[in-house]
PDB file of C-alpha atoms and ligand atoms in Angstrom:
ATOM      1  CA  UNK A   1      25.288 133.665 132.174  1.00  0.00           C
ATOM      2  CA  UNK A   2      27.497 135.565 133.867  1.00  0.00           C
ATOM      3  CA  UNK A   3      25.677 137.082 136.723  1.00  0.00           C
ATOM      4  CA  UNK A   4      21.928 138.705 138.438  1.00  0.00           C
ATOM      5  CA  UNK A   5      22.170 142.052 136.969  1.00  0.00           C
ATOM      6  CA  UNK A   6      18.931 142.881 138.797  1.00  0.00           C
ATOM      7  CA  UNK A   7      15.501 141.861 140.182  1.00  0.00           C
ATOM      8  CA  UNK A   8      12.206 143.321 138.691  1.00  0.00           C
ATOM      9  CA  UNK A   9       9.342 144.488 140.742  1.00  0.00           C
ATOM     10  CA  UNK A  10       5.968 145.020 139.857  1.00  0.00           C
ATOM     11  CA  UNK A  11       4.480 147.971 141.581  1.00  0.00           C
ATOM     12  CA  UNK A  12       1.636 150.150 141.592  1.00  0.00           C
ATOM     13  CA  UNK A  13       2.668 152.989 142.321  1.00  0.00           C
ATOM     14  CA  UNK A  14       6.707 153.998 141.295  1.00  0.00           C
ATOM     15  CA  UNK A  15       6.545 157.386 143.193  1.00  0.00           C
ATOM     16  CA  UNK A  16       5.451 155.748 146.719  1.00  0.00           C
ATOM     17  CA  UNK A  17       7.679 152.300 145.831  1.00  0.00           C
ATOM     18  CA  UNK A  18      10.627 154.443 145.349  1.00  0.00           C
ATOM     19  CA  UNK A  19      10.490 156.114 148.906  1.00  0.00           C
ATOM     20  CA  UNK A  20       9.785 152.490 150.132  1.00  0.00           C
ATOM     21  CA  UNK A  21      12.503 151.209 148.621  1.00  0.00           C
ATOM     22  CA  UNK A  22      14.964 154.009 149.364  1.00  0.00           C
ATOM     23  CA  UNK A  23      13.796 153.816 153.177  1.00  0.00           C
ATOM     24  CA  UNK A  24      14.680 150.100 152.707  1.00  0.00           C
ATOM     25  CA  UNK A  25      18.075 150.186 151.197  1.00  0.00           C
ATOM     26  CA  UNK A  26      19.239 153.822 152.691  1.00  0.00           C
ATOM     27  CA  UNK A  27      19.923 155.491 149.660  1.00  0.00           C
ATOM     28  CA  UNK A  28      17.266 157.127 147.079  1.00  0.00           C
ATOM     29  CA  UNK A  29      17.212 155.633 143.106  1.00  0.00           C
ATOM     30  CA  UNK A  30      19.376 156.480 140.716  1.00  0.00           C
ATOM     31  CA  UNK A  31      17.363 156.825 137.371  1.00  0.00           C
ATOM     32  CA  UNK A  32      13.914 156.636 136.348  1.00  0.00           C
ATOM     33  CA  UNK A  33      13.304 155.630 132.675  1.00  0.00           C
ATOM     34  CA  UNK A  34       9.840 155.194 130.252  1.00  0.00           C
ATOM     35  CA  UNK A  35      10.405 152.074 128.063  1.00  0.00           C
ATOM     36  CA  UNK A  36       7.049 153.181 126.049  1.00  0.00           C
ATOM     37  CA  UNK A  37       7.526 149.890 123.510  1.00  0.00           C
ATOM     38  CA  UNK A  38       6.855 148.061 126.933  1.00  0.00           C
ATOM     39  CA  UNK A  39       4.282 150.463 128.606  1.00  0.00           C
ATOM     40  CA  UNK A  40       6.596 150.622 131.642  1.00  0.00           C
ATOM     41  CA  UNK A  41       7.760 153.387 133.670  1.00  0.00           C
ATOM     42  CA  UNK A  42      10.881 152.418 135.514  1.00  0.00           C
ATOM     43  CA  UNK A  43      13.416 152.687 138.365  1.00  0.00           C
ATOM     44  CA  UNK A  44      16.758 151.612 139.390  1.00  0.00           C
ATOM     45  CA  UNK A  45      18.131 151.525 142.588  1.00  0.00           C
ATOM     46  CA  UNK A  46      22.113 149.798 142.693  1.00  0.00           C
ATOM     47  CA  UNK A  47      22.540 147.185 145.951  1.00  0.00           C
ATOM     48  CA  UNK A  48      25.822 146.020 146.038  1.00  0.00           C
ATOM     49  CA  UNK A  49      26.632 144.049 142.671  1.00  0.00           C
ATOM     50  CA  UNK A  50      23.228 143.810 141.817  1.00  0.00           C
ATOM     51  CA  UNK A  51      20.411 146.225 140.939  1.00  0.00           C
ATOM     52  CA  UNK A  52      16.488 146.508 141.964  1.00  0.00           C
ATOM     53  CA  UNK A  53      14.248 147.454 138.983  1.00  0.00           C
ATOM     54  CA  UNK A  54      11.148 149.036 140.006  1.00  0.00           C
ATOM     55  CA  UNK A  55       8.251 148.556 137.215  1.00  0.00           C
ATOM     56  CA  UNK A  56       4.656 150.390 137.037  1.00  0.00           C
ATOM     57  CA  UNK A  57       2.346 150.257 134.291  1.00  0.00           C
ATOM     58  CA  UNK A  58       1.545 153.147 132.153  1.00  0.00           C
ATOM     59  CA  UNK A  59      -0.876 151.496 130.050  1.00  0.00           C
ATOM     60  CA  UNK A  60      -3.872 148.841 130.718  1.00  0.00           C
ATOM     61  CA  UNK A  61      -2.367 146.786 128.198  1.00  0.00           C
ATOM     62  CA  UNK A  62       1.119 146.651 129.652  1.00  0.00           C
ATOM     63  CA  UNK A  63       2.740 143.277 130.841  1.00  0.00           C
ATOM     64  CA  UNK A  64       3.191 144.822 133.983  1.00  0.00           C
ATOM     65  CA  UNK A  65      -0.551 145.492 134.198  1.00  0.00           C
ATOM     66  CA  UNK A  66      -1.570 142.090 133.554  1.00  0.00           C
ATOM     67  CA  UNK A  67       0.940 141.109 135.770  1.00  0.00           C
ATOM     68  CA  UNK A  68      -0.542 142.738 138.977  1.00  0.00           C
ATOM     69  CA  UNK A  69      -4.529 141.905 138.136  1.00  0.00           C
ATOM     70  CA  UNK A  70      -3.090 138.589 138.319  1.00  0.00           C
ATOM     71  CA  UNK A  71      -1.072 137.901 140.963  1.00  0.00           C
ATOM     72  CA  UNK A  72      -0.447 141.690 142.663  1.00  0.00           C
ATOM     73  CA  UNK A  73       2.485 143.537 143.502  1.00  0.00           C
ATOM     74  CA  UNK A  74       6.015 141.534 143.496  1.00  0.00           C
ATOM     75  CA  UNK A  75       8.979 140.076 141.783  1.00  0.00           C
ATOM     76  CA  UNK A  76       7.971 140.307 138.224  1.00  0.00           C
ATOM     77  CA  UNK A  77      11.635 138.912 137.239  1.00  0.00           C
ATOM     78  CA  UNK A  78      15.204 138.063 137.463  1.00  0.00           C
ATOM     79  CA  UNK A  79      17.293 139.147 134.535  1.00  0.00           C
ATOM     80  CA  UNK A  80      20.926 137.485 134.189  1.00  0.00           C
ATOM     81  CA  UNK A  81      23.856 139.526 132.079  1.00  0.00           C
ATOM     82  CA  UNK A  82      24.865 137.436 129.737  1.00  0.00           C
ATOM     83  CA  UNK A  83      27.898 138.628 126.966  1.00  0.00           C
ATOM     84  CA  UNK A  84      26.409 137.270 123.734  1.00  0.00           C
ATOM     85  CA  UNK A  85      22.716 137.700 123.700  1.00  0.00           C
ATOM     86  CA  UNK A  86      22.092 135.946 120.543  1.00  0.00           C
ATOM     87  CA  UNK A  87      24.127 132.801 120.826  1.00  0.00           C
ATOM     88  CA  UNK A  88      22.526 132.403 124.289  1.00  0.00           C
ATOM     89  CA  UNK A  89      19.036 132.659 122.886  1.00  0.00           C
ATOM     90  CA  UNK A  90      20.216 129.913 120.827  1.00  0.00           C
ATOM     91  CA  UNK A  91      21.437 127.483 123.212  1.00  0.00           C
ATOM     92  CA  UNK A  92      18.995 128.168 125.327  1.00  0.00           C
ATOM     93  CA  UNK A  93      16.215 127.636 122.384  1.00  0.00           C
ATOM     94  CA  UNK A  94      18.211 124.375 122.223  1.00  0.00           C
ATOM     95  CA  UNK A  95      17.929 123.370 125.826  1.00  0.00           C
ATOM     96  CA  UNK A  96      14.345 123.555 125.274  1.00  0.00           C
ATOM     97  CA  UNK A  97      13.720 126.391 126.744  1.00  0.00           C
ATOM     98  CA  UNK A  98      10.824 128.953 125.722  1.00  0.00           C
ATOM     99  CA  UNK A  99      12.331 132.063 124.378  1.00  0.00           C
ATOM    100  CA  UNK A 100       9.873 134.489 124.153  1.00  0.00           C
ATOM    101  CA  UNK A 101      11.993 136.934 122.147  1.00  0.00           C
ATOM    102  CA  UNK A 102      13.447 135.200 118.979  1.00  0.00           C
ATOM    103  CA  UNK A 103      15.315 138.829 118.513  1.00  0.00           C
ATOM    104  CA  UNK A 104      16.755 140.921 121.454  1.00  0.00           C
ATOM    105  CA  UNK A 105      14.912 143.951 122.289  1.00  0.00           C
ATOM    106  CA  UNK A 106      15.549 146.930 123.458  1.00  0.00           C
ATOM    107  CA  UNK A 107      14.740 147.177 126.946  1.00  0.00           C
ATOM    108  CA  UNK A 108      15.535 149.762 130.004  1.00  0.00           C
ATOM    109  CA  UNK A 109      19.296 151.115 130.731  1.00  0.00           C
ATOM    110  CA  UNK A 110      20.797 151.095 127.686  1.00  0.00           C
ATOM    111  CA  UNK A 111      20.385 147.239 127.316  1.00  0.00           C
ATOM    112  CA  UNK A 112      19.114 144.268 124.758  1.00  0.00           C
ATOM    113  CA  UNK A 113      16.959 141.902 126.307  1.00  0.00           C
ATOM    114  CA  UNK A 114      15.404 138.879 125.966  1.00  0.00           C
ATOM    115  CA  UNK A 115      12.565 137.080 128.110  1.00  0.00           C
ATOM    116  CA  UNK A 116      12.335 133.305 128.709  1.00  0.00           C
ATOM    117  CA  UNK A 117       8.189 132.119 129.720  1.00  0.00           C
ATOM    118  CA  UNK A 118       8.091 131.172 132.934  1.00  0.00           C
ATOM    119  CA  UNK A 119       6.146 128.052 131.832  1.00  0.00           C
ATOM    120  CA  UNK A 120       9.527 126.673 130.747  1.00  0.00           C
ATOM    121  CA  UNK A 121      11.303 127.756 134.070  1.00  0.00           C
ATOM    122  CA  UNK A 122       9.596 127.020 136.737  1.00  0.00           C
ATOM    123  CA  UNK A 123       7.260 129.894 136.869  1.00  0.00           C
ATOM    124  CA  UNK A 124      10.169 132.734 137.187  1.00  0.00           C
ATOM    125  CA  UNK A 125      10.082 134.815 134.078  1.00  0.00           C
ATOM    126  CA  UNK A 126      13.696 134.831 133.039  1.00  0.00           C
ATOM    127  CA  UNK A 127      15.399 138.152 131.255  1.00  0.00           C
ATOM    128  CA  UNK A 128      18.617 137.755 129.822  1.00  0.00           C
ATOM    129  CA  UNK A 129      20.606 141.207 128.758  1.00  0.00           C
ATOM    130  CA  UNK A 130      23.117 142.466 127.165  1.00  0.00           C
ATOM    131  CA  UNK A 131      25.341 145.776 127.732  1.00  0.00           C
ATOM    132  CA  UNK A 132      24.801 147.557 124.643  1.00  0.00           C
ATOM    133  CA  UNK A 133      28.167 149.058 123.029  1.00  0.00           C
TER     134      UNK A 133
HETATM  135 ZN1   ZN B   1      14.344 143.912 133.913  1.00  0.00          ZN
END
């Protein structure tokens, strides 16, 4: 893994957690995006090297939905880039880790992801992406 590409927040509501967050960092977001696959609406705001991924539910069924009945607003996630998505799935698989994706997905910003359960990580739901070309 090569390094935090950015931390995912569960929110409630994106339009009031954007203004939060821009108060917070001093600069506004840079790009909203629907990943509709997901039921997520989301935002990115850039912090140095790393990024903050803002996530709110646009369905009941969405992950992010579940997410916040269960434990409320928060850090949903912490996704590492990583170069070669698939043989990392794989050595990961072999570690004996959960991979909750067997094949990458497409996930927000132009990127393949992957998801590791938290059950097999210490209760931090792991993403791992890849750049797509
Ligand atoms: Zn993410």
């Amino acid at each position: 893994m090569k390094k935090i590409e950015h931390i995912g927040i569960a929110v409630k509501d994106i339009e009031k957690s954007n203004k939060l967050f821009a108060a917070l960092f001093g600069k506004p977001h840079y790009k909203t995006e629907t990943v509709k696959s997901e039921g997520v609406k989301t935002s990115f705001f850039d912090v140095g090297p790393n990024k903050i991924e803002l996530l709110e539910a646009t369905t009941p069924e969405s992950p992010i939905a579940k997410f916040i009945t269960k434990k409320g607003e928060g850090v949903h996630h912490i996704a590492f880039a990583v170069t070669d998505i698939i043989s990392e799935i794989k050595r990961l698989k072999e570690e004996g880790f959960t991979v909750l994706n067997e094949t990458p997905k497409m996930g927000a910003d132009n990127k393949m992801v992957a998801f590791l359960h938290p059950k097999s990580t210490n209760g931090v739901l792991i993403e791992l992406c890849q750049e797509r070309e």
